[in-house]
XYZ file of C-alpha atoms in Angstrom:
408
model
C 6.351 15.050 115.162
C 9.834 13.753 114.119
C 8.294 12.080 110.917
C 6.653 15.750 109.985
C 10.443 17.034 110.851
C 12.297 14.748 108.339
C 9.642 15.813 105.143
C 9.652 19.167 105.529
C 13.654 18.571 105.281
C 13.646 16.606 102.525
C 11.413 18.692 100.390
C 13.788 22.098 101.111
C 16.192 20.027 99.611
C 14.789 18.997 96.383
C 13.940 22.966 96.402
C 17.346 24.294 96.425
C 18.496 21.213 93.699
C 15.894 22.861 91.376
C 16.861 26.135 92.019
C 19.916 26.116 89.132
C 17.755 25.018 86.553
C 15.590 28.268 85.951
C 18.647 30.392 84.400
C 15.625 31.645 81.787
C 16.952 33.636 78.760
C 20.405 34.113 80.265
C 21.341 30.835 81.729
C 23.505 30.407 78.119
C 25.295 27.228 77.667
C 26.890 27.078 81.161
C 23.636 25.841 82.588
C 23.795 22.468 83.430
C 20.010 21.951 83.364
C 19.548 24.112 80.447
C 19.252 21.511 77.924
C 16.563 21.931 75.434
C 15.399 25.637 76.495
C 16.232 28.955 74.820
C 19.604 28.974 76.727
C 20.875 25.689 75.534
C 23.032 24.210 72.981
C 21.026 25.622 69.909
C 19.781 23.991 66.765
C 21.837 20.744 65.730
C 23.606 20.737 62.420
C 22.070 19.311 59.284
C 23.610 16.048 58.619
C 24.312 15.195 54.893
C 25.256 12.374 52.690
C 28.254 12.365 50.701
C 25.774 11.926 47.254
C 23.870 15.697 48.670
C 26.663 17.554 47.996
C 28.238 18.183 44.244
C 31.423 19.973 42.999
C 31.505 22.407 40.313
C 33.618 21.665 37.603
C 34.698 22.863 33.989
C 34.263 20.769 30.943
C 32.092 20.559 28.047
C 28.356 20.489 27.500
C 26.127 20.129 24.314
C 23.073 22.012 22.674
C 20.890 19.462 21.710
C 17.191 19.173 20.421
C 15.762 15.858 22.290
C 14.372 12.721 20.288
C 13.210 9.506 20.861
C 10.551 6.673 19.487
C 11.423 3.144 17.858
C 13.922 2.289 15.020
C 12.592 0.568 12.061
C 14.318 -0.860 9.456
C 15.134 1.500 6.340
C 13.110 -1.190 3.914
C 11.345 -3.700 4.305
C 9.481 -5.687 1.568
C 6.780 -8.100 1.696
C 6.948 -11.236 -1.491
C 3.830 -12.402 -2.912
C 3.008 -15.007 -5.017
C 2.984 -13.363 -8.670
C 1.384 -16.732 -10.203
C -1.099 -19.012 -8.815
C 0.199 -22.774 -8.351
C 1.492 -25.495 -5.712
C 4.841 -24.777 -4.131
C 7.134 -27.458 -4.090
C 9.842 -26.167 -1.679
C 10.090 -23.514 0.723
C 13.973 -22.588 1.748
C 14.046 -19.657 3.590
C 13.223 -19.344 7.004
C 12.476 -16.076 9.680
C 16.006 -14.777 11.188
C 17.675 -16.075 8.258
C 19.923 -13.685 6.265
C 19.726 -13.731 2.277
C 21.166 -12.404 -0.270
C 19.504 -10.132 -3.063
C 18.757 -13.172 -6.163
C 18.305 -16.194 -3.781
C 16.189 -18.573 -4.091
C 13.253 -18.568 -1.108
C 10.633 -20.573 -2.907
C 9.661 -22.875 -5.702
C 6.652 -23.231 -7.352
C 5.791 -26.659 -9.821
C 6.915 -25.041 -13.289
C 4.485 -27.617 -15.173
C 2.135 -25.674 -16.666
C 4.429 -22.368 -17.484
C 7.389 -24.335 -18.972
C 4.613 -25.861 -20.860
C 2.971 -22.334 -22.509
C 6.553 -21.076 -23.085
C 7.756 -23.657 -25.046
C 4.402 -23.517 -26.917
C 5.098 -19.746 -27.373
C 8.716 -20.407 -28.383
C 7.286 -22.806 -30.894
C 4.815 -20.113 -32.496
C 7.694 -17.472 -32.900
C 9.422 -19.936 -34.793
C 7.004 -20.468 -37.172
C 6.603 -16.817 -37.545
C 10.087 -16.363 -38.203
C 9.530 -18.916 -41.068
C 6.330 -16.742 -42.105
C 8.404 -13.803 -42.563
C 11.112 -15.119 -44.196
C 8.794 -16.875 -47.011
C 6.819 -13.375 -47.358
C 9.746 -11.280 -47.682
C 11.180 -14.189 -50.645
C 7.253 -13.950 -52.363
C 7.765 -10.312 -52.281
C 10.843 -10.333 -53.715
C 9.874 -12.029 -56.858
C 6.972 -10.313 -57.289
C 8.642 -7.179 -57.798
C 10.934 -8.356 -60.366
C 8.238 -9.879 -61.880
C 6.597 -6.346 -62.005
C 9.757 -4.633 -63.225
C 10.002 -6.808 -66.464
C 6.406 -6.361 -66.854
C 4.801 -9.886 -66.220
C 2.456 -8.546 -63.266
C 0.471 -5.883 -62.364
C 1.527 -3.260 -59.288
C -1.402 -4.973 -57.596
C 0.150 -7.864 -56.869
C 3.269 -6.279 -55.390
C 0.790 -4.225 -52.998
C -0.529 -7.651 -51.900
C 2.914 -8.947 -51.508
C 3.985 -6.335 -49.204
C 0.786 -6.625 -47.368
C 1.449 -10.340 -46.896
C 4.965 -9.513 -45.415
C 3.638 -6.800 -42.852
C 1.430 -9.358 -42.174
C 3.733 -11.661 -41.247
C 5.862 -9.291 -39.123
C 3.318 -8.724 -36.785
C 2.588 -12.355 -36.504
C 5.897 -12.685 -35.334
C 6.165 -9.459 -33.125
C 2.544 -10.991 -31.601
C 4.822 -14.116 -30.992
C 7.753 -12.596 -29.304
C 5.917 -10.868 -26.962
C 4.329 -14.148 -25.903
C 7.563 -15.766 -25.166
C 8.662 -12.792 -23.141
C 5.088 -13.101 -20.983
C 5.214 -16.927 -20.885
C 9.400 -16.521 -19.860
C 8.261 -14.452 -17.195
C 5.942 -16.849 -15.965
C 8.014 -19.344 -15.866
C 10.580 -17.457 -13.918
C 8.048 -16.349 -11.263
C 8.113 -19.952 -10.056
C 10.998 -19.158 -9.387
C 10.516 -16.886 -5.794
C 13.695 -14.935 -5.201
C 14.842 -12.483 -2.760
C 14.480 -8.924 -3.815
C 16.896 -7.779 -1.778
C 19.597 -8.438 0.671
C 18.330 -8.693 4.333
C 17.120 -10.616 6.721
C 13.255 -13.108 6.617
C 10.955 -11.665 9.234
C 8.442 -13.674 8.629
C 7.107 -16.444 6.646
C 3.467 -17.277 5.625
C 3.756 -20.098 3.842
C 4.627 -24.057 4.229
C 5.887 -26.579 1.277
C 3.578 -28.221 -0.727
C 1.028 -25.620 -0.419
C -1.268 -24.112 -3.080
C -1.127 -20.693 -3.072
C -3.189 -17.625 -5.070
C -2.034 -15.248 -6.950
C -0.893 -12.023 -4.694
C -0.932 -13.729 -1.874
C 1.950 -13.199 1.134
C 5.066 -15.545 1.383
C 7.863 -13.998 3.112
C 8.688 -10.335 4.857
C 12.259 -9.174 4.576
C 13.868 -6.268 6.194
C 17.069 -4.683 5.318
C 18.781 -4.218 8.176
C 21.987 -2.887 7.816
C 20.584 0.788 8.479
C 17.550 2.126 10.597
C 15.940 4.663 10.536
C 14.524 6.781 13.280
C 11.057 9.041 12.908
C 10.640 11.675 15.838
C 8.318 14.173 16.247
C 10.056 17.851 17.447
C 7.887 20.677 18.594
C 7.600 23.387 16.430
C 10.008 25.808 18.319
C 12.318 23.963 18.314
C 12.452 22.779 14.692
C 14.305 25.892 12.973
C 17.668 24.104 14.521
C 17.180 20.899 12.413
C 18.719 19.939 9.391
C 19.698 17.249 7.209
C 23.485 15.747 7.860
C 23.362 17.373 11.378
C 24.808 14.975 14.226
C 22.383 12.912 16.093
C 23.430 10.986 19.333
C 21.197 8.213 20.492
C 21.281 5.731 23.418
C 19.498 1.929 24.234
C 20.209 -0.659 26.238
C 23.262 1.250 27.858
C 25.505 1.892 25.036
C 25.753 5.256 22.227
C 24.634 5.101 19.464
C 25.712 7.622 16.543
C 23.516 8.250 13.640
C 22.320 11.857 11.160
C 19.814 13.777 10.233
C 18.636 12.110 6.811
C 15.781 14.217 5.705
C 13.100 16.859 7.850
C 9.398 17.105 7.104
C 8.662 20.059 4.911
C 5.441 20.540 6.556
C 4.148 20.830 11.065
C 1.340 18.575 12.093
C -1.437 21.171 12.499
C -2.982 18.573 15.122
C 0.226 18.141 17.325
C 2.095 21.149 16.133
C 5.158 19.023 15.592
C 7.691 18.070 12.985
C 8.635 14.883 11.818
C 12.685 14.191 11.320
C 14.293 11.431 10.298
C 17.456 10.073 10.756
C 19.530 7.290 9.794
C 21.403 4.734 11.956
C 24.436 2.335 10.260
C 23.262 -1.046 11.496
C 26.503 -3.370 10.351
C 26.497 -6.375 11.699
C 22.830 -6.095 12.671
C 23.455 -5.477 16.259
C 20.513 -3.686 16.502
C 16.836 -4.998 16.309
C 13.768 -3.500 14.229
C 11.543 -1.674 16.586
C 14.375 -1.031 19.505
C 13.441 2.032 21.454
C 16.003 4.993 21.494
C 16.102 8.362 23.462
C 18.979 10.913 22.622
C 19.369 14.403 20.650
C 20.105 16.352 17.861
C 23.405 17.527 18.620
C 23.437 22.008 17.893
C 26.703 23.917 19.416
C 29.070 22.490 21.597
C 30.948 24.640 24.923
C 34.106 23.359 25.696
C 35.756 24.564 28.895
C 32.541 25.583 30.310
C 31.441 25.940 34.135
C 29.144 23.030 34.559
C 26.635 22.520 37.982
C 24.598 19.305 38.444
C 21.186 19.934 37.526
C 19.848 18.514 40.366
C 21.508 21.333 42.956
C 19.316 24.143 41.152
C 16.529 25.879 42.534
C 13.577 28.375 41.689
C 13.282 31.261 44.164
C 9.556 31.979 45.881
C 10.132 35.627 44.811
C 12.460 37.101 42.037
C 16.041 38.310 43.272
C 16.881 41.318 43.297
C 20.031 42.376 44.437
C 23.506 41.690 43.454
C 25.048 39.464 40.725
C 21.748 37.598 41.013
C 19.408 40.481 39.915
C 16.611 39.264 37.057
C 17.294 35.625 38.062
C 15.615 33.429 40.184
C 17.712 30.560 40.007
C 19.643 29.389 42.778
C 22.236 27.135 44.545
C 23.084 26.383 47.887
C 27.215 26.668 47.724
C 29.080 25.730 50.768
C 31.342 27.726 52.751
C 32.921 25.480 54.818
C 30.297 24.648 57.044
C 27.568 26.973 55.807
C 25.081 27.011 53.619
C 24.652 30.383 51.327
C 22.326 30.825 48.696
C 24.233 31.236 45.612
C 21.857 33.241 42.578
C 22.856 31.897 39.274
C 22.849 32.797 35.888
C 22.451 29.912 33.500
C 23.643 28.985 29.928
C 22.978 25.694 28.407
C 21.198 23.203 29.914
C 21.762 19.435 29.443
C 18.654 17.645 30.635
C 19.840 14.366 29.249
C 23.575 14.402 31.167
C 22.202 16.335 34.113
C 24.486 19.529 33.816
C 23.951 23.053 33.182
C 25.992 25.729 32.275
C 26.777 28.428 34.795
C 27.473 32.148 32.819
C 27.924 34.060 36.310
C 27.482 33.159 40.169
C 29.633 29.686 40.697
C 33.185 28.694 40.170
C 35.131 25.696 39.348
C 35.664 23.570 43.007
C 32.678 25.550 44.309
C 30.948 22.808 46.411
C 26.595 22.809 46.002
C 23.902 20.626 47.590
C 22.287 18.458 45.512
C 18.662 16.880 45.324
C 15.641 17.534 47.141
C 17.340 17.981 50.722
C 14.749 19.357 53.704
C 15.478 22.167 56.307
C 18.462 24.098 54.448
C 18.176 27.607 54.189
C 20.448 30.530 54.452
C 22.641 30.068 56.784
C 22.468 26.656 58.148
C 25.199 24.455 59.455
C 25.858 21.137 57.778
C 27.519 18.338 58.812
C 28.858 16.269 55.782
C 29.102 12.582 56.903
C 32.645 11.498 57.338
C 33.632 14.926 58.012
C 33.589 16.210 61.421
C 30.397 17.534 63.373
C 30.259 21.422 63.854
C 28.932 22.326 68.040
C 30.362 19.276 69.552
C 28.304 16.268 69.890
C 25.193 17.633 68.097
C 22.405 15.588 66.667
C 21.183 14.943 63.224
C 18.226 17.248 62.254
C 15.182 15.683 62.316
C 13.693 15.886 58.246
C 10.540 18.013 58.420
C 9.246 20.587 56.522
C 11.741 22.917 53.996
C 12.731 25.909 55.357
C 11.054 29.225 54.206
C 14.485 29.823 52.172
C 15.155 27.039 50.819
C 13.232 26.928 47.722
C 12.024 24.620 45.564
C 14.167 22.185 42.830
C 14.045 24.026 39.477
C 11.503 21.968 37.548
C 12.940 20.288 34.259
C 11.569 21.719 31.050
């Protein structure tokens, strides 16, 4: 009986301990076992990074049609063998620099020096040809002024010198060919540049036509990109082009634009020159940049990355016939901000802002889950709204919150 007694006492007990704890709806935040229930301390701010939130600021932003692809020297030239013989020397060698006239190769003159001293030989004796018909003709047609000759013979005579000429024009033009020849053993550079390649090794017989060296010129590039049709109307030769690889700018113009789209890829080809000096560039080195078009100083600029599209079109106040977006902070609030854009600046991540934001506005950047109208942020480092609150757990985006305006 007093073990029954001392239960039943103990379990009244625990029954008026749990009494507090059902304060329901209106229990409110004075409820000390309220926690977690509809009474409690509500939802816990959203906790952000200093890199989620972005400042809007003034300063200048670009029109610009985008290009890219690979620049390619502005010439390049591949030597061949113009005679057929042994080479004697090779003295050029790839990534070697050479000047326009210098000497790459050297073929054994034997046989050329040879057939052009022949041929200088045969337009000397032409020469002496001439010079004895033109004498013959000479006297023949004194001879046929005093009467000692018939015409006939100055007809000959004259025929005999004409003769003669062309002998000796037939001779010239074989020491130009056989000079020529001789000088192609000779295997120069054509231009100034820089060897590519070589094909060829000393003391090698080579064909006529045949490859020896590759030189590029490259003291100037030059970029082709393709630009969609649309957007072509904005191009034209001497506009400003800005271009960037391996980290650093790189400033080069419009040369020349395609007269003609690309009925397969409905594109236009541009191209524009680079100054190489130095050749700090290589052949081939991939670029991305633009076409620089108008320039907006003083402008309103948001990060690109804090804009939004809107599930349904907005259509009340300074918003109305955009569905663009920002979430701008009010001191510990987000709002949705509608915006109307100007430019946009893909490449530097900025965008113009015509009406809806101004300069030291604050935004939230990137693809951040569970903000929506209305909710409380906590930006770390600053100090948490509600107390002692906890972080947010990431889930699922709120219904308001949108979706990260997709880059064109």
């Amino acid at each position: 009986m007093l073990g029954l007694s001392v239960l039943l006492a103990a379990c009244g007990e625990q029954g008026a301990n749990a009494a507090p704890a059902k304060g329901g709806p209106g229990g409110g935040p004075g409820g000390a076992g309220a926690q977690g229930g509809p009474g409690g301390r509500g939802r816990p701010p959203l906790v952000l990074a200093a890199a989620d939130v972005g400042e809007v600021k003034r300063g200048s932003i670009e029109a610009g049609i985008p290009l890219s692809g690979d620049l390619r020297p502005l010439q390049t030239v591949v030597v061949r063998a113009r005679i057929e013989g042994n080479l004697t020397g090779v003295y050029a060698r790839p990534g070697q620099s050479v000047s326009q006239g210098q000497l790459l190769a050297q073929f054994q003159p034997n046989i050329q020096a040879g057939d052009r001293e022949s041929a200088a030989a045969d337009r000397a004796s032409a020469q002496t040809e001439v010079s004895t018909a033109q004498w013959n003709l000479e006297q023949t047609r004194e001879l046929f002024r005093a009467g000692a000759v018939a015409e006939r013979e100055v007809r000959v005579g004259e025929q005999a010198l004409a003769a003669a000429r062309a002998r000796l024009a037939a001779a010239e033009a074989r020491v130009r060919t056989t000079g020529e020849s001789l000088a192609d053993t000779r295997v120069v550079a054509p231009l100034s540049g820089v060897v590519e390649s070589r094909a060829v090794e000393g003391n090698e017989r080579v064909t006529r036509g045949a490859e020896l060296f590759t030189i590029v010129r490259g003291d100037r590039l030059e970029l082709a990109a393709s630009v969609p049709e649309r957007l072509s109307s904005a191009l034209r030769a001497g506009q400003s082009v800005r271009l960037s690889a391996d980290g650093r700018t790189i400033e080069g113009r419009v040369a020349r634009v395609s007269p003609t789209i690309d009925p397969a890829t409905r594109a236009v080809t541009v191209f524009v020159e680079v100054p190489n000096p130095g050749g700090a560039l290589r052949g081939n080195t991939f670029v991305t940049g633009r076409a620089v078009g108008r320039t907006i100083n003083d402008a309103v600029l948001v990060p690109t990355t804090a804009l939004r599209q809107a599930q349904e079109q907005v259509g009340a106040g300074r918003g109305e016939g955009s569905n663009t977006f920002v979430y701008r902070l009010r001191g510990q609030t987000a709002e949705r901000a509608p915006v109307n854009l100007g430019l946009v600046d893909e490449a530097a991540g900025i965008a113009e802002v015509v009406e809806g934001l101004q300069p030291g506005d604050r935004v939230i950047v990137g693809n951040v889950a569970g903000v929506g109208q209305g909710t409380t942020v906590q930006i770390l480092g600053g100090e948490r709204p509600g107390g002692n609150g906890r972080q947010a757990a990431a889930g699922p985006r709120a219904a308001d919150s949108g979706t990260p305006r997709s880059t064109p």
